[in-house]
Coordinates of C-alpha atoms in Angstrom, one line a residue:
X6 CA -17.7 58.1 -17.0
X7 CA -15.8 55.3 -15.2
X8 CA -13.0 55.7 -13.1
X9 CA -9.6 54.0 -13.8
X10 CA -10.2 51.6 -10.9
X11 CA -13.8 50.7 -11.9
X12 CA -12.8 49.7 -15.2
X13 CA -10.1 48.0 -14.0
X14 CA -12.6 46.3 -11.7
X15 CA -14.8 45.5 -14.5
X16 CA -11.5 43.8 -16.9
X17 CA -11.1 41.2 -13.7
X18 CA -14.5 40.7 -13.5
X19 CA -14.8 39.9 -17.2
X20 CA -12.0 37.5 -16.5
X21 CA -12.8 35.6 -13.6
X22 CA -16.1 35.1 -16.1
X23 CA -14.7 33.8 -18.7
X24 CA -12.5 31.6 -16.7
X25 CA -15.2 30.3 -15.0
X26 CA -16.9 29.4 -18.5
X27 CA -13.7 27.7 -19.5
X28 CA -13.3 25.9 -16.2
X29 CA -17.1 24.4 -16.7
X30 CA -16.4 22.9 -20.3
X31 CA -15.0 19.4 -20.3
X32 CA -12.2 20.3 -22.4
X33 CA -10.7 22.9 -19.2
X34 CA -7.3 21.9 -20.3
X35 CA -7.6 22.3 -24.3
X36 CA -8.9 26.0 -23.9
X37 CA -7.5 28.6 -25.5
X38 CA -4.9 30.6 -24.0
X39 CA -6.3 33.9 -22.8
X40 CA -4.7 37.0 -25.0
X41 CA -5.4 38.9 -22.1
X42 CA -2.2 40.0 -19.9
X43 CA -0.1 37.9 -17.2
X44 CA -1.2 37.9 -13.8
X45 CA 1.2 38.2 -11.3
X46 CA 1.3 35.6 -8.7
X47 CA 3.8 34.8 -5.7
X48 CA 4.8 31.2 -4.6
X49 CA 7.3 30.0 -1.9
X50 CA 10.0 27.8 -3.0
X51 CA 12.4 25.6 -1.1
X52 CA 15.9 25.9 -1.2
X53 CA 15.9 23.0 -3.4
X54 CA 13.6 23.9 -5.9
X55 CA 14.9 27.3 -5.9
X56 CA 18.3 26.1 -6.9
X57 CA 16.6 23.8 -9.4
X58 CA 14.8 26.4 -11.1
X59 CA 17.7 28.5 -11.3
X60 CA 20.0 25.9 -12.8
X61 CA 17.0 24.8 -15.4
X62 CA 16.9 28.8 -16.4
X63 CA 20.5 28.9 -16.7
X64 CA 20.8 25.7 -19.0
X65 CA 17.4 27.2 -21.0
X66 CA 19.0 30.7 -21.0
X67 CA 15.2 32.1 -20.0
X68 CA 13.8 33.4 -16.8
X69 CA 12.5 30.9 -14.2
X70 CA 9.5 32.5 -14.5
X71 CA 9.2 31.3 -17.9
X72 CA 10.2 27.5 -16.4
X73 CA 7.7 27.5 -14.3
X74 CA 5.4 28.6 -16.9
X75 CA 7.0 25.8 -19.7
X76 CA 6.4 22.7 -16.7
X77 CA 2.3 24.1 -15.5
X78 CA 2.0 24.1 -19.6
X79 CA 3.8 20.5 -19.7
X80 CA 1.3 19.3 -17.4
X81 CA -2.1 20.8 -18.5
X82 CA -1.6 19.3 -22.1
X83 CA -1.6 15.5 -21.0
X84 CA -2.2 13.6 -24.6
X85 CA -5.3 11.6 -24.7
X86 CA -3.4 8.3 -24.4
X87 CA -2.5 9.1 -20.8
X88 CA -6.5 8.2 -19.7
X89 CA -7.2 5.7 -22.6
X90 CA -4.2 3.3 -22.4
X91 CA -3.8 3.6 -18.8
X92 CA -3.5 -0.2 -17.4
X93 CA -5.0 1.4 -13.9
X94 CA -7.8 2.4 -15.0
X95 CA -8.7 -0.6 -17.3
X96 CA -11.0 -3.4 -16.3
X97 CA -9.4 -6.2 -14.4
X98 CA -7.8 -9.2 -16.3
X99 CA -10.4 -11.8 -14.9
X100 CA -13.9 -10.2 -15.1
X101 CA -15.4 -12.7 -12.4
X102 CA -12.7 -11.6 -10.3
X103 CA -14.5 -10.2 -6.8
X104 CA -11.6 -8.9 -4.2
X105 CA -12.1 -8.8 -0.7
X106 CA -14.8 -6.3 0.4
X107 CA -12.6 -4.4 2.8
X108 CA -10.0 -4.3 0.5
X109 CA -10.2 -0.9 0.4
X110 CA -9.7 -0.4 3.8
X111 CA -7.6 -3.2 4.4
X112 CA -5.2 -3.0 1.4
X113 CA -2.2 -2.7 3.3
X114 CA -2.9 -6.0 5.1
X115 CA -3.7 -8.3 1.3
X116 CA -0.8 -6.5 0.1
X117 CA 1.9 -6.6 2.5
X118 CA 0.3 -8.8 5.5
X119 CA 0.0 -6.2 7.9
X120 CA -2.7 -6.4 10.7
X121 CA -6.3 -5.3 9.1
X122 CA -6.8 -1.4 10.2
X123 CA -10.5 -2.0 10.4
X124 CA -13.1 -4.4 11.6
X125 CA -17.1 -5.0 10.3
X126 CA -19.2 -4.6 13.7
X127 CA -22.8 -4.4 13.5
X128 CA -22.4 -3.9 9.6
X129 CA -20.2 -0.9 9.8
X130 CA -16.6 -0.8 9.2
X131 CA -14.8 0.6 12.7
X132 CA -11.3 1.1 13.0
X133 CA -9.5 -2.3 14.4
X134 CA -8.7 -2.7 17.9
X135 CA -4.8 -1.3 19.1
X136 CA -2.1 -4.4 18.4
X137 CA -1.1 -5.9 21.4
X138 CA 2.5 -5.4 22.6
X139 CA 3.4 -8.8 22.0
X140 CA 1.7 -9.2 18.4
X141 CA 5.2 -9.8 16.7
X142 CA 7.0 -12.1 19.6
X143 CA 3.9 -13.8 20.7
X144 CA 2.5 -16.6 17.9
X145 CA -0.5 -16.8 20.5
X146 CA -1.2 -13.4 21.2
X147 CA -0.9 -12.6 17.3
X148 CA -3.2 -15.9 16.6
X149 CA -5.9 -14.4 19.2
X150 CA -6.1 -10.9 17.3
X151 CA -6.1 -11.9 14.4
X152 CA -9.3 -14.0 15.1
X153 CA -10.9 -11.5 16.7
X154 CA -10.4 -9.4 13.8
X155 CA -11.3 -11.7 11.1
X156 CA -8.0 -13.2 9.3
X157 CA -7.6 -16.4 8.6
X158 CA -5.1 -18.8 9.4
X159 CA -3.2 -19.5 6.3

């Protein structure tokens, strides 16, 4: 006969199993809910949050555990739309459109014109060389890094 805390043990092993099943399906977010009970977790909360959650209770008129609960719920049943009409994750406009091959790397630089963060060097991408202190005041000194690190003069 099994003690209370070996069948206890077994219940949390039958749940972390079936978890696990759920958690390899593709649909993780669409399983069921488990009837099983609540398990009892801690988190740390800012002041901020804190008061937020109490406030959002309040104006609910349910506990903020229950809040929490409503927002995790909220976010694990994202419609279908969310991925299939997403313009980021559609193909570009102009299919022959090739960017920059460090864009990646560099995207603060084609975006905002900052100084590229990395350099090709022996066909490997290494992190750029420090700024010298008169980049910004100096139009030679910025002209000279820049060519060293491959931008063009536009």
């Amino acid at each position: 006969m099994k003690t209370k805390r070996q069948r206890k043990a077994d219940r949390s092993m039958e749940e972390a199993i079936s978890m696990r099943d759920a958690a390899s399906t593709s649909d993780v977010w669409k399983a069921e809910k488990s009837t099983s009970a609540m398990i009892r977790t801690q988190i740390y909360l800012s002041t901020h949050e804190h008061r937020f959650l109490q406030a959002e209770a309040a104006r609910r008129g349910v506990p903020m555990a229950a809040v929490i609960r409503s927002f995790i719920d909220e976010k694990m049943s994202l419609p279908e739309a969310v991925w299939e009409q997403n313009p980021l994750l559609a193909p570009p406009a102009d299919p022959a459109f090739e960017g920059p091959e460090d864009g990646v790397l560099n995207h603060d630089h084609y975006i905002y014109g900052t100084p590229k963060r990395h350099i090709k060097k022996g066909g490997k991408w290494v992190p750029a060389p420090p700024l010298p202190e008169d980049y910004y005041s100096n139009e030679e000194s910025r002209k000279a890094y820049d060519q060293l690190t491959g931008v063009k003069d536009e």
